[in-house]
Structures are given as C-alpha cells and as structure tokens.
Tab-separated table of C-alpha atoms in Angstrom:
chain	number	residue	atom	x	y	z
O	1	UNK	CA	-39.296	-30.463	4.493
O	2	UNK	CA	-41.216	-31.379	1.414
O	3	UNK	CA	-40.316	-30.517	-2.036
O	4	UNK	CA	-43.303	-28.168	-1.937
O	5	UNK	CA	-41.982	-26.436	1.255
O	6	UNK	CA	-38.747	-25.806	-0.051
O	7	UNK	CA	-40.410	-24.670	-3.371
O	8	UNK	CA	-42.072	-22.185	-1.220
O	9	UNK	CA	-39.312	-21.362	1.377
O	10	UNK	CA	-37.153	-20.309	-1.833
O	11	UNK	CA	-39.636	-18.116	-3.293
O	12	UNK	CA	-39.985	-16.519	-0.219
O	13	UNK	CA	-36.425	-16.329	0.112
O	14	UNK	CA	-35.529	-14.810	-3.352
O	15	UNK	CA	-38.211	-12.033	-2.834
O	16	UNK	CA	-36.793	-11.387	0.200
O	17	UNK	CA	-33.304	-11.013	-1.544
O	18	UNK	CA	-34.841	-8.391	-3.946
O	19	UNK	CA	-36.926	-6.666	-1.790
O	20	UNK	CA	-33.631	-5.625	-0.024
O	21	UNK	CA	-32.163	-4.906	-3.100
O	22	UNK	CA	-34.658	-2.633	-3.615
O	23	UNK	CA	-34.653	-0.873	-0.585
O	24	UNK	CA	-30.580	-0.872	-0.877
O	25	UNK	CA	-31.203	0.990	-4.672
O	26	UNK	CA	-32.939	3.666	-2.880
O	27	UNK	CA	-30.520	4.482	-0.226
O	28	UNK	CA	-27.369	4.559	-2.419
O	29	UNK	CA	-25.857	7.774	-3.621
O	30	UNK	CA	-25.951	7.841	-7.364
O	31	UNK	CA	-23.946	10.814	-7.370
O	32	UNK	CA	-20.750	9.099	-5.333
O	33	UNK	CA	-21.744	6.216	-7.691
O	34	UNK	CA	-20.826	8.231	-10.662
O	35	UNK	CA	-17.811	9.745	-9.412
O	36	UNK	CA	-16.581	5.839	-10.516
O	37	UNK	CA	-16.931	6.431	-14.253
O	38	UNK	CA	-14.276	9.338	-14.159
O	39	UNK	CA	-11.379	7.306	-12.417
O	40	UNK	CA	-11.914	4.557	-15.096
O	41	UNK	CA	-11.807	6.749	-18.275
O	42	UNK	CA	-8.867	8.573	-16.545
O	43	UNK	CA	-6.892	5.280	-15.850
O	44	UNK	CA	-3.936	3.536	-17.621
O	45	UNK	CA	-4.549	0.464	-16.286
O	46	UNK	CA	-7.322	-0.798	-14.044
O	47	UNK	CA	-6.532	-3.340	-11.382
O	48	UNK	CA	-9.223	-4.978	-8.625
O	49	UNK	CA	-8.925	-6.691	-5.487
O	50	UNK	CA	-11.368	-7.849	-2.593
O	51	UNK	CA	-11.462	-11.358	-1.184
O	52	UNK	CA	-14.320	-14.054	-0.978
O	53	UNK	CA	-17.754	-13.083	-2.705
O	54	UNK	CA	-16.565	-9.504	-2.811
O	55	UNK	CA	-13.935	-10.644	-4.810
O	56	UNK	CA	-16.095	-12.731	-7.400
O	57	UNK	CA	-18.109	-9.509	-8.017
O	58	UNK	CA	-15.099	-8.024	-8.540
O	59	UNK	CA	-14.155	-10.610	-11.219
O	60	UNK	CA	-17.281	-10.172	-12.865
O	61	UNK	CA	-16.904	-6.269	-13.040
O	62	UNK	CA	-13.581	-6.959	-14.302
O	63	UNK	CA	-14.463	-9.227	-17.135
O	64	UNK	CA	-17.156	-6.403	-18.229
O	65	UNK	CA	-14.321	-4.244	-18.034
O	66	UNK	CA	-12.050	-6.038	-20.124
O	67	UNK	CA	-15.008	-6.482	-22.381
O	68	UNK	CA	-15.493	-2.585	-22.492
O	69	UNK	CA	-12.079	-2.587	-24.226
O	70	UNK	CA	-9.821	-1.347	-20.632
O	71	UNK	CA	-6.648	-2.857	-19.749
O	72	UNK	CA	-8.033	-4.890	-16.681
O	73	UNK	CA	-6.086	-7.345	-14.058
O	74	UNK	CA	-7.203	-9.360	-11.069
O	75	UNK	CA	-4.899	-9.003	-7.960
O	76	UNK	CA	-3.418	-12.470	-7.857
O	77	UNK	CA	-3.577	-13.395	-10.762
O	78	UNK	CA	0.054	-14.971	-11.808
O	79	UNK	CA	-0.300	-12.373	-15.097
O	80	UNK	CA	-1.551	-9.485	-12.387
O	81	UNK	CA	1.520	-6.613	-13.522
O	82	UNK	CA	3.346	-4.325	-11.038
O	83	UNK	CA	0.752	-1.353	-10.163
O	84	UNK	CA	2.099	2.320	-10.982
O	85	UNK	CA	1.556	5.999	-11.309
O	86	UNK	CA	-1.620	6.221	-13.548
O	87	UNK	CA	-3.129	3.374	-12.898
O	88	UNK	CA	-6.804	2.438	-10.855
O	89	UNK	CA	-6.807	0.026	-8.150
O	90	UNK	CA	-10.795	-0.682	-7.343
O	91	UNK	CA	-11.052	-2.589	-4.186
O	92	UNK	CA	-13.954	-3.344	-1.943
O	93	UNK	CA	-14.656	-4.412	1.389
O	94	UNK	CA	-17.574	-3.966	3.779
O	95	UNK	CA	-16.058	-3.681	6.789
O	96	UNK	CA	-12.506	-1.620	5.298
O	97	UNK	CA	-10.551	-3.859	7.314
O	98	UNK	CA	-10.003	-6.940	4.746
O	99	UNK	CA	-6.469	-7.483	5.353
O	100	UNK	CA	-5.748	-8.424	2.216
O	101	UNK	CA	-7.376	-5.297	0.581
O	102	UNK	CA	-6.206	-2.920	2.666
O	103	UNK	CA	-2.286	-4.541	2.038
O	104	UNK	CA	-3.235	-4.011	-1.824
O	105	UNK	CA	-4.030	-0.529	-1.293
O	106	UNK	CA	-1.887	0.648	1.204
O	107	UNK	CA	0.974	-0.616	-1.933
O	108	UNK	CA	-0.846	0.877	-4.660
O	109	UNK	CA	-0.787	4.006	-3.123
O	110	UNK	CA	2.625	3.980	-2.217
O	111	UNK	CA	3.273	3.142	-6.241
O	112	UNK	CA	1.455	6.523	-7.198
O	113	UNK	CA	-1.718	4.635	-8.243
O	114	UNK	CA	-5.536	6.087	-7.163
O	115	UNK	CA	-7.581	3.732	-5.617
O	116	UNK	CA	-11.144	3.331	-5.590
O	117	UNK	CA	-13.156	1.565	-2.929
O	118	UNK	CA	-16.800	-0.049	-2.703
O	119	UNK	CA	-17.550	-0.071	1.376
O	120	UNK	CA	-20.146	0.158	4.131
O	121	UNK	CA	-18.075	3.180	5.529
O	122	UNK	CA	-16.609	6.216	5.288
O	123	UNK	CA	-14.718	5.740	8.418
O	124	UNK	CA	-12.244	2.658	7.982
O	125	UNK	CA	-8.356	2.221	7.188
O	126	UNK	CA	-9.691	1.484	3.798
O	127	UNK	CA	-11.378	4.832	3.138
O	128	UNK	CA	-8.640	6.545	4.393
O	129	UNK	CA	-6.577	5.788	1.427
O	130	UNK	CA	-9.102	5.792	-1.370
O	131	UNK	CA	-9.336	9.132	-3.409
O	132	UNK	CA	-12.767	7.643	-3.631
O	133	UNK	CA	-15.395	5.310	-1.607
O	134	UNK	CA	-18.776	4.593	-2.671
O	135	UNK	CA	-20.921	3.169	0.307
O	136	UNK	CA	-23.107	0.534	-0.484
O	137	UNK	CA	-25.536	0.999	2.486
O	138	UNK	CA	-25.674	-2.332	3.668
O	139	UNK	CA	-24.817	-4.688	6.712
O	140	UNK	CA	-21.298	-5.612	7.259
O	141	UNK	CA	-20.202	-9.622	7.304
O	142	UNK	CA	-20.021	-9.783	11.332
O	143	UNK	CA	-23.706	-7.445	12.081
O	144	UNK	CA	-25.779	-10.597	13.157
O	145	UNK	CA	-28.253	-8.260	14.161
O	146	UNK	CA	-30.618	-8.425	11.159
O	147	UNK	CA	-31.389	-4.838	11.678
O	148	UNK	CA	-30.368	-3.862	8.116
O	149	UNK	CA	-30.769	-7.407	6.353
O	150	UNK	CA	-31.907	-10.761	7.054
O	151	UNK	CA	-29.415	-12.316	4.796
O	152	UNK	CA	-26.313	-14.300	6.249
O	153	UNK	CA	-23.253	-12.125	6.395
O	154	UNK	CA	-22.462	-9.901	3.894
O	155	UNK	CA	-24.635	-11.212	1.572
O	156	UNK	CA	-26.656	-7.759	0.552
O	157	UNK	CA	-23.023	-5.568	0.254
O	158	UNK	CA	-21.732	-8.621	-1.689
O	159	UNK	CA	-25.304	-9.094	-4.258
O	160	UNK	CA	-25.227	-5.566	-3.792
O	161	UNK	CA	-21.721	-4.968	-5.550
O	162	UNK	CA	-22.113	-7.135	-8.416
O	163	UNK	CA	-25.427	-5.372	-9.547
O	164	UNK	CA	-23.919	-2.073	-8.544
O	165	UNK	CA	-21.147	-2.769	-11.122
O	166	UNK	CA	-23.352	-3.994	-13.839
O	167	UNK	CA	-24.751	-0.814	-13.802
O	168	UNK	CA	-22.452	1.314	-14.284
O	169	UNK	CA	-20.880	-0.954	-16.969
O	170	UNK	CA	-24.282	-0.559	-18.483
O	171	UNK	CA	-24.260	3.082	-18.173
O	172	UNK	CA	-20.634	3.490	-19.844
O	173	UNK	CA	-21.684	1.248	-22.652
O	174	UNK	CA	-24.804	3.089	-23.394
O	175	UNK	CA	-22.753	6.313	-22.958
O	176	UNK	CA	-20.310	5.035	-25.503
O	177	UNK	CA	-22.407	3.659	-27.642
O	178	UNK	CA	-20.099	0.430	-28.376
O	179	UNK	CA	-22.084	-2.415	-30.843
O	180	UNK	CA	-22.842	-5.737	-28.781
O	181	UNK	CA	-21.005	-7.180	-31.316
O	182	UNK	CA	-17.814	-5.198	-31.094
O	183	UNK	CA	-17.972	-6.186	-27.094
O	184	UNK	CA	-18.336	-9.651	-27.880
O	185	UNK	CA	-15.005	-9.762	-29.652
O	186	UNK	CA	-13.503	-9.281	-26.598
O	187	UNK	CA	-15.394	-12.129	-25.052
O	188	UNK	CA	-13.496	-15.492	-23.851
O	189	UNK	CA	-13.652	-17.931	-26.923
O	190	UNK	CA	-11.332	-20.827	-25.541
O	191	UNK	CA	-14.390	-21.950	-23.167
C-alpha cells in the first residue's frame, strides 16, 4: 500500500470506529448507567479490576477518580489494600467470565464489599455477583461474526468503556461543581 492508501484506509477506519460508537450511545441504558454514580458517592473506598484493554480503561477511570478527590486503587497494584465492608469494587468484562475478574469479585463479595460490573450480559458468573451491571451493548472478544462490529475483538466494549467512564466522570464533576484547578491538584506531578 501507498502512503495515500493507508491515509485513506485509516480515515475510513476511524469513522468506522465512531460510527459504532455512535450507534453503541444509542443502545445503552442511561438509566442503568446512572445507577453507577450512587455506588461511588456511597463508597469508602473504590477499587477496579478487569484485565487487558478493559483493564487500561479501567486505569483511566480510576485516575479521573482519584482526580475527583475518591480514595481509588488498582487491583494489583503492590499498594492495592485489603477490600472490606463499605467499599466498591468496579470490574468489567465482556464476556463475565474473565477469570481474573470474576476471582476479584467472587473475594470482594465474600469481604462485605458491593461490586459493580461493566458487561455485555446480564446472564454471566460475573453478573451474578454484582449488586449492579451496566451492559455496554457490544460484541464480546471471541464473536468473529461481525454482526454487531467490524472491529477485532472486543474492541467496541473496550473503546466503549473508556468513553462510557469519561462520562460519567464528566457528569459527577459538573454535578459537583469542582474548579479545574482544584482537580488538577490532584494530578500526577512527578511525570
């Protein structure tokens, strides 16, 4: 391919990417969506956990989090505390079967902590033991099909989640009504 061709193969690509966004916007449930906020306000501590690009999202919902002022940890982290009674565990998964994930729940709920999941599906392990899922409506890693995206794997869940979070970080800061510049306190300065 020429440099043109790829020029043009990634345009095409990246409207592709948001077209499905788009379409994924309008299926969600807002309402489930919101039920979030509550279970973060109500929270000691907020912990999150999900593995690969899931799990990046996660760390940027996290760091938006911390910047928002909430005792926040990462699930692996070596400074990651014991979860207890009171505390939030927000996990996601796609397919609700992340072995990993569903290990991290299945513990936090046996310490008395709530979880919260982000999923394709009401109907997995995962769901089971969340107080609360929100379904992102879109394909699952292994659905090759290209019936509900085009995009490799779980590539529209994953994109999906991190935007997902961003707005409802938005909405809590806009609720709050927090300065910028008192959230940018919080931000890293040793970079």
């Amino acid at each position: 391919m020429e440099e043109q061709e790829f020029s043009n193969e990634i345009r095409t690509n990246l409207e592709l990417i948001l077209k499905e966004q788009l379409e994924l916007s309008a299926k969600t449930d807002y309402r489930q969506v919101a039920a979030f906020i509550p279970f973060v306000y109500q929270s000691e501590r907020i912990f999150l956990s999900a593995a690969g690009r899931s799990g990046l999202a996660l760390k940027a919902a996290a760091m938006r989090l911390m910047h928002f002022g909430l005792q926040v940890f990462v699930v692996g982290e070596i400074t990651a505390p014991a979860i207890g009674a009171g505390d939030l565990l927000i996990v996601a998964s796609g397919s609700g079967t992340t072995s990993s994930v569903l290990t991290a729940a299945e513990k936090a709920v046996k310490a008395g902590a709530k979880v919260l999941a982000f999923s394709t599906t009401l109907t997995s392990p995962l769901a089971k033991l969340a107080a609360h899922t929100i379904i992102i409506p879109a394909a699952q890693k292994e659905d090759h099909g290209k019936s509900i995206s085009a995009q490799y794997a779980g590539s529209l869940f994953e994109q999906g989640l991190w935007l997902l979070t961003d707005a409802i970080f938005q909405t809590m800061w806009a609720e709050k009504g927090i300065p910028a510049e008192q959230l940018w306190k919080r931000h890293a300065n040793l970079e």
